[in-house]
Short mmCIF file of C-alpha atoms in Angstrom, two decimals:
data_model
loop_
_atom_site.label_atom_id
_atom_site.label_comp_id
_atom_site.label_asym_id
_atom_site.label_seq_id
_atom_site.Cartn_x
_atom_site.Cartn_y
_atom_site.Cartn_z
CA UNK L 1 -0.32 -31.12 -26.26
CA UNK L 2 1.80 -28.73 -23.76
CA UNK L 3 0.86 -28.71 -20.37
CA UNK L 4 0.62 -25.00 -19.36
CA UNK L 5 1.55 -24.17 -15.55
CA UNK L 6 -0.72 -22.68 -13.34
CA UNK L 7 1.61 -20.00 -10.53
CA UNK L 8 0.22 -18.27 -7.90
CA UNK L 9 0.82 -14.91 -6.89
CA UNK L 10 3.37 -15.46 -4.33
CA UNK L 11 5.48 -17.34 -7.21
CA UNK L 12 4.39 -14.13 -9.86
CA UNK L 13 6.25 -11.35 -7.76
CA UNK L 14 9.16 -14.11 -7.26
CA UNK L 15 9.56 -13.94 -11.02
CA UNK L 16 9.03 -10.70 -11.70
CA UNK L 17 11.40 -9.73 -9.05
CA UNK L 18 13.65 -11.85 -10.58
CA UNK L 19 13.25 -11.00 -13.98
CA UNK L 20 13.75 -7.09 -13.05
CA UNK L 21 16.85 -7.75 -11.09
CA UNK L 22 15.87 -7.17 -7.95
CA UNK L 23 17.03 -3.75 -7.52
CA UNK L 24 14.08 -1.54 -6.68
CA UNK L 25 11.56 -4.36 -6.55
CA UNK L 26 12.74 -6.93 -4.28
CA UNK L 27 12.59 -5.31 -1.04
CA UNK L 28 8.62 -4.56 -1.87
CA UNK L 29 7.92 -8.08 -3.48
CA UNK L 30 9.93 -9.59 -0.47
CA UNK L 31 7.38 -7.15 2.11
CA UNK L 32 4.52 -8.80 -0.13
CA UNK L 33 5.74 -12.34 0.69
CA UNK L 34 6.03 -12.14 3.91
CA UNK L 35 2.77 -10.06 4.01
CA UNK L 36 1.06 -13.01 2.79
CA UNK L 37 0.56 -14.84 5.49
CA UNK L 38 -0.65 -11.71 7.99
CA UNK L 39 -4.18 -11.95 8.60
CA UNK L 40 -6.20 -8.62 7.59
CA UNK L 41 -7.06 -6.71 11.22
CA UNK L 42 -4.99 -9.42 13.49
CA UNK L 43 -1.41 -8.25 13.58
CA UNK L 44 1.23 -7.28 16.17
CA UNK L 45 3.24 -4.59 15.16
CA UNK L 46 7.04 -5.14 14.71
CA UNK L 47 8.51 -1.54 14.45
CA UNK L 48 5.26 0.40 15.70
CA UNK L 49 4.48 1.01 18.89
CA UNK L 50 0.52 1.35 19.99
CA UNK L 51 -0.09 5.00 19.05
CA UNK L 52 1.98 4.33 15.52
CA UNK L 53 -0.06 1.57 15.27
CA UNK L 54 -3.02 2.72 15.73
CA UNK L 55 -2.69 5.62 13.57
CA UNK L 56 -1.23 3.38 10.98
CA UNK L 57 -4.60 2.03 10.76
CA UNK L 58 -6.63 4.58 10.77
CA UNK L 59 -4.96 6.81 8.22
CA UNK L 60 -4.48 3.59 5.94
CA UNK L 61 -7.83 3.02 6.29
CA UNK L 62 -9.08 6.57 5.79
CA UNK L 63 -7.28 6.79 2.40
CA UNK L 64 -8.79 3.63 1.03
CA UNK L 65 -11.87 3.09 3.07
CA UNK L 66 -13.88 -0.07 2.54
CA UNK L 67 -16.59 0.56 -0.22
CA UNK L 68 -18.28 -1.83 -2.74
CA UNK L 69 -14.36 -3.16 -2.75
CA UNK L 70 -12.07 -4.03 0.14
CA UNK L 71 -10.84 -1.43 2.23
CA UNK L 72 -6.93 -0.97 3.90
CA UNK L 73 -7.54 -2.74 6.63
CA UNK L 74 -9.33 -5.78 4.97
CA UNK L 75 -6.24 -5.91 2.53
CA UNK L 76 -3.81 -6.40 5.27
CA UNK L 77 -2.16 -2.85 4.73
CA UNK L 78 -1.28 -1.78 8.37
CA UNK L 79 0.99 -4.76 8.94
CA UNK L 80 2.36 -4.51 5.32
CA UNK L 81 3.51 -0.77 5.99
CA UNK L 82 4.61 -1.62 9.40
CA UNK L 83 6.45 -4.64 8.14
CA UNK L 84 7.92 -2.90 5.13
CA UNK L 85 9.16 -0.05 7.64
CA UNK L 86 10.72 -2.42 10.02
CA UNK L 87 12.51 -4.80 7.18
CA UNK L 88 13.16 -3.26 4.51
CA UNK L 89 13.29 0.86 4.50
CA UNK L 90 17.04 1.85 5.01
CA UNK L 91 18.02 3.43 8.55
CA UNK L 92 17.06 7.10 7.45
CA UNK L 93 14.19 6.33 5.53
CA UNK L 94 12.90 4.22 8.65
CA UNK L 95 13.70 7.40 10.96
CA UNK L 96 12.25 9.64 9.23
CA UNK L 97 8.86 7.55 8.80
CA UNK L 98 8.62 6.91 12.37
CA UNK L 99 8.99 10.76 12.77
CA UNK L 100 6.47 11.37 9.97
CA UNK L 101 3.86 9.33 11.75
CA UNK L 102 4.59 11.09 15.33
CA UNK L 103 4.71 14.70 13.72
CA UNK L 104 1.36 14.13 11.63
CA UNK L 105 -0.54 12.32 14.99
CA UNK L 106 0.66 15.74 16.61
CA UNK L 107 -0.46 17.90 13.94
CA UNK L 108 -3.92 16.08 13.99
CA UNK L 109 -4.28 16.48 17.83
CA UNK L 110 -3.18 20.72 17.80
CA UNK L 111 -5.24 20.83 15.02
CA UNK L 112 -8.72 19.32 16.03
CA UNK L 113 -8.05 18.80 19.52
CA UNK L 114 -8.55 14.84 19.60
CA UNK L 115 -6.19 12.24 18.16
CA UNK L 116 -6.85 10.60 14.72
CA UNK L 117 -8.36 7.35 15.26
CA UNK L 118 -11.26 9.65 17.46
CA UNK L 119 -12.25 12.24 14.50
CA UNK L 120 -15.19 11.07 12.50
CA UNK L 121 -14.93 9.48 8.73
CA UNK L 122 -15.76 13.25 7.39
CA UNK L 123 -13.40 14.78 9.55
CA UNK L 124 -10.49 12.51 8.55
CA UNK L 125 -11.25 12.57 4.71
CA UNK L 126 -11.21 16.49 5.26
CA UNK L 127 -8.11 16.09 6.99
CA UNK L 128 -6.17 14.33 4.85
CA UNK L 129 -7.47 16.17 1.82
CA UNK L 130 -5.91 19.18 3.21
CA UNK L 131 -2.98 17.08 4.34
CA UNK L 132 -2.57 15.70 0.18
CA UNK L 133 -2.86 19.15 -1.19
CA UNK L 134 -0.64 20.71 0.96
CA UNK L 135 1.99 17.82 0.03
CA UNK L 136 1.53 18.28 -3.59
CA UNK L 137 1.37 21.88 -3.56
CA UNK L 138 4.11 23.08 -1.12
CA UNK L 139 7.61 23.51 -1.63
CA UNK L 140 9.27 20.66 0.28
CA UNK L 141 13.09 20.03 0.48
CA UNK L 142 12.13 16.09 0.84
CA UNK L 143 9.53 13.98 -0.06
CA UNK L 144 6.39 15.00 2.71
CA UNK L 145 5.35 12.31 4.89
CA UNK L 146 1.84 12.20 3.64
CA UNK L 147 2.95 11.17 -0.01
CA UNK L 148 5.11 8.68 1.75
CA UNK L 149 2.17 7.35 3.62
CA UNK L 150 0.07 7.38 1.10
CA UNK L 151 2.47 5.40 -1.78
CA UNK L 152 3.38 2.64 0.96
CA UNK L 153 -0.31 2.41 1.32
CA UNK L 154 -1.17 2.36 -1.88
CA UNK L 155 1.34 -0.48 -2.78
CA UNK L 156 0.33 -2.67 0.05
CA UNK L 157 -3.52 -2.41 -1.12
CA UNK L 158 -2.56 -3.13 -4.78
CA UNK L 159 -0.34 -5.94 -4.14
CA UNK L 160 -2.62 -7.80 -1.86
CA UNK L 161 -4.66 -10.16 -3.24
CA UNK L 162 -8.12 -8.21 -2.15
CA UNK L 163 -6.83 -5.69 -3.76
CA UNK L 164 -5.71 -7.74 -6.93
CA UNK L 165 -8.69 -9.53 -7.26
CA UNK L 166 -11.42 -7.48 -6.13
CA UNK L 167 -10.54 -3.72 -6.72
CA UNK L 168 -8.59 -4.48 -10.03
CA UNK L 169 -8.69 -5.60 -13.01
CA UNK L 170 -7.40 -9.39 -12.98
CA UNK L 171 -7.02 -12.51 -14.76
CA UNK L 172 -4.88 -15.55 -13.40
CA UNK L 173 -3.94 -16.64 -16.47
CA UNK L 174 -2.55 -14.12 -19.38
CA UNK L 175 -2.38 -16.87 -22.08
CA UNK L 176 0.09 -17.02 -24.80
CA UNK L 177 2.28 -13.78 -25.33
CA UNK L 178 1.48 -11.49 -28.33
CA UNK L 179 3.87 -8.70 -28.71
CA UNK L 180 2.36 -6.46 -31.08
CA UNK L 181 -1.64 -6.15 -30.60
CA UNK L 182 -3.17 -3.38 -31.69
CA UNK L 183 -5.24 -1.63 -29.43
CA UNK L 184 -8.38 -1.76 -30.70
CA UNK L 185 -8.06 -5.26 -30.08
CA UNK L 186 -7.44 -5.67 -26.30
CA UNK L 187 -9.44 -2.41 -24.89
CA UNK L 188 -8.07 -1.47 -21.82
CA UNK L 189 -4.35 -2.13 -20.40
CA UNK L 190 -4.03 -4.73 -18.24
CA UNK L 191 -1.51 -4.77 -14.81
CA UNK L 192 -0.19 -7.79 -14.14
CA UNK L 193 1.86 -9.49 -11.69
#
């Protein structure tokens, strides 16, 4: 009988990295390796200062909050987007994230009067409702911050394992591959990594 091997996550997004060349993926897998080893809520930033920081946190944690599932800040996400800023966003892209972050904490301050971290959990879902729509709905030469924000975010929280194993669907072990399965058979799509 064959033996089957058993991978972890960390050796998953090595192979998938590898097996899709590396050329978008890598620097994000490579962010997720290093990730791994950050402790959720105990990290020192690396390209943030304080203020960044703290904002950082507070926005990541405002867009996923902690509910029945992990939150942002349980997941890690903070030091992911401050460590995938510092390592692996090209010189621009890096520029123009640190000025994102400094531009929105300003916009937040003439807007309410009081910096991010201080408004209340109603006050910053409001705010970055308005924030999203305004993103999605105006006319923008480049990509707006908040969208930027909010993907880096997003990736951090789904590639974490709290948010692999507790806010998706998972399953460790995908068993023999079947190419053509109807889907009436499997339900659902599965992600995997």
């Amino acid at each position: 009988m064959e033996e089957k091997e058993i991978i972890d996550r960390r050796e998953a997004v090595k192979r998938a990295a590898l097996m899709l060349g590396g050329l978008f993926f890598m620097p994000a897998a490579s962010a997720v390796l290093k990730g791994c080893s950050i402790t959720p809520g105990d990290w020192t930033p690396v390209l943030l200062n304080h203020a960044q920081a703290t904002l950082t946190e507070h926005l990541a944690e405002a867009i996923l909050p902690r509910t029945d599932t992990p939150g942002a800040i349980d997941a890690g996400v903070p030091a992911f987007i401050d460590r995938m800023a510092g390592e692996f966003f090209n010189d621009a892209d890096r520029e123009g994230f640190i000025a994102g972050l400094d531009r929105f904490a300003e916009e937040v301050r003439e807007a309410t009067g009081r910096p991010f971290h201080e408004l209340s959990d109603t006050e910053k879902l409001d705010y970055i409702t308005e924030a999203n729509r305004e993103a999605i709905e105006g006319d923008h030469e480049e990509q707006p911050f908040f969208l930027v924000f909010k993907r880096v975010t997003l990736t951090g929280y789904c590639m974490s394992e709290p948010g692999m194993t507790q806010h998706l669907r998972y399953m460790q072990n995908f068993g023999p591959y079947r190419g053509c399965v109807p889907m009436e058979e499997v339900g659902r799509a599965w992600a995997h990594f």
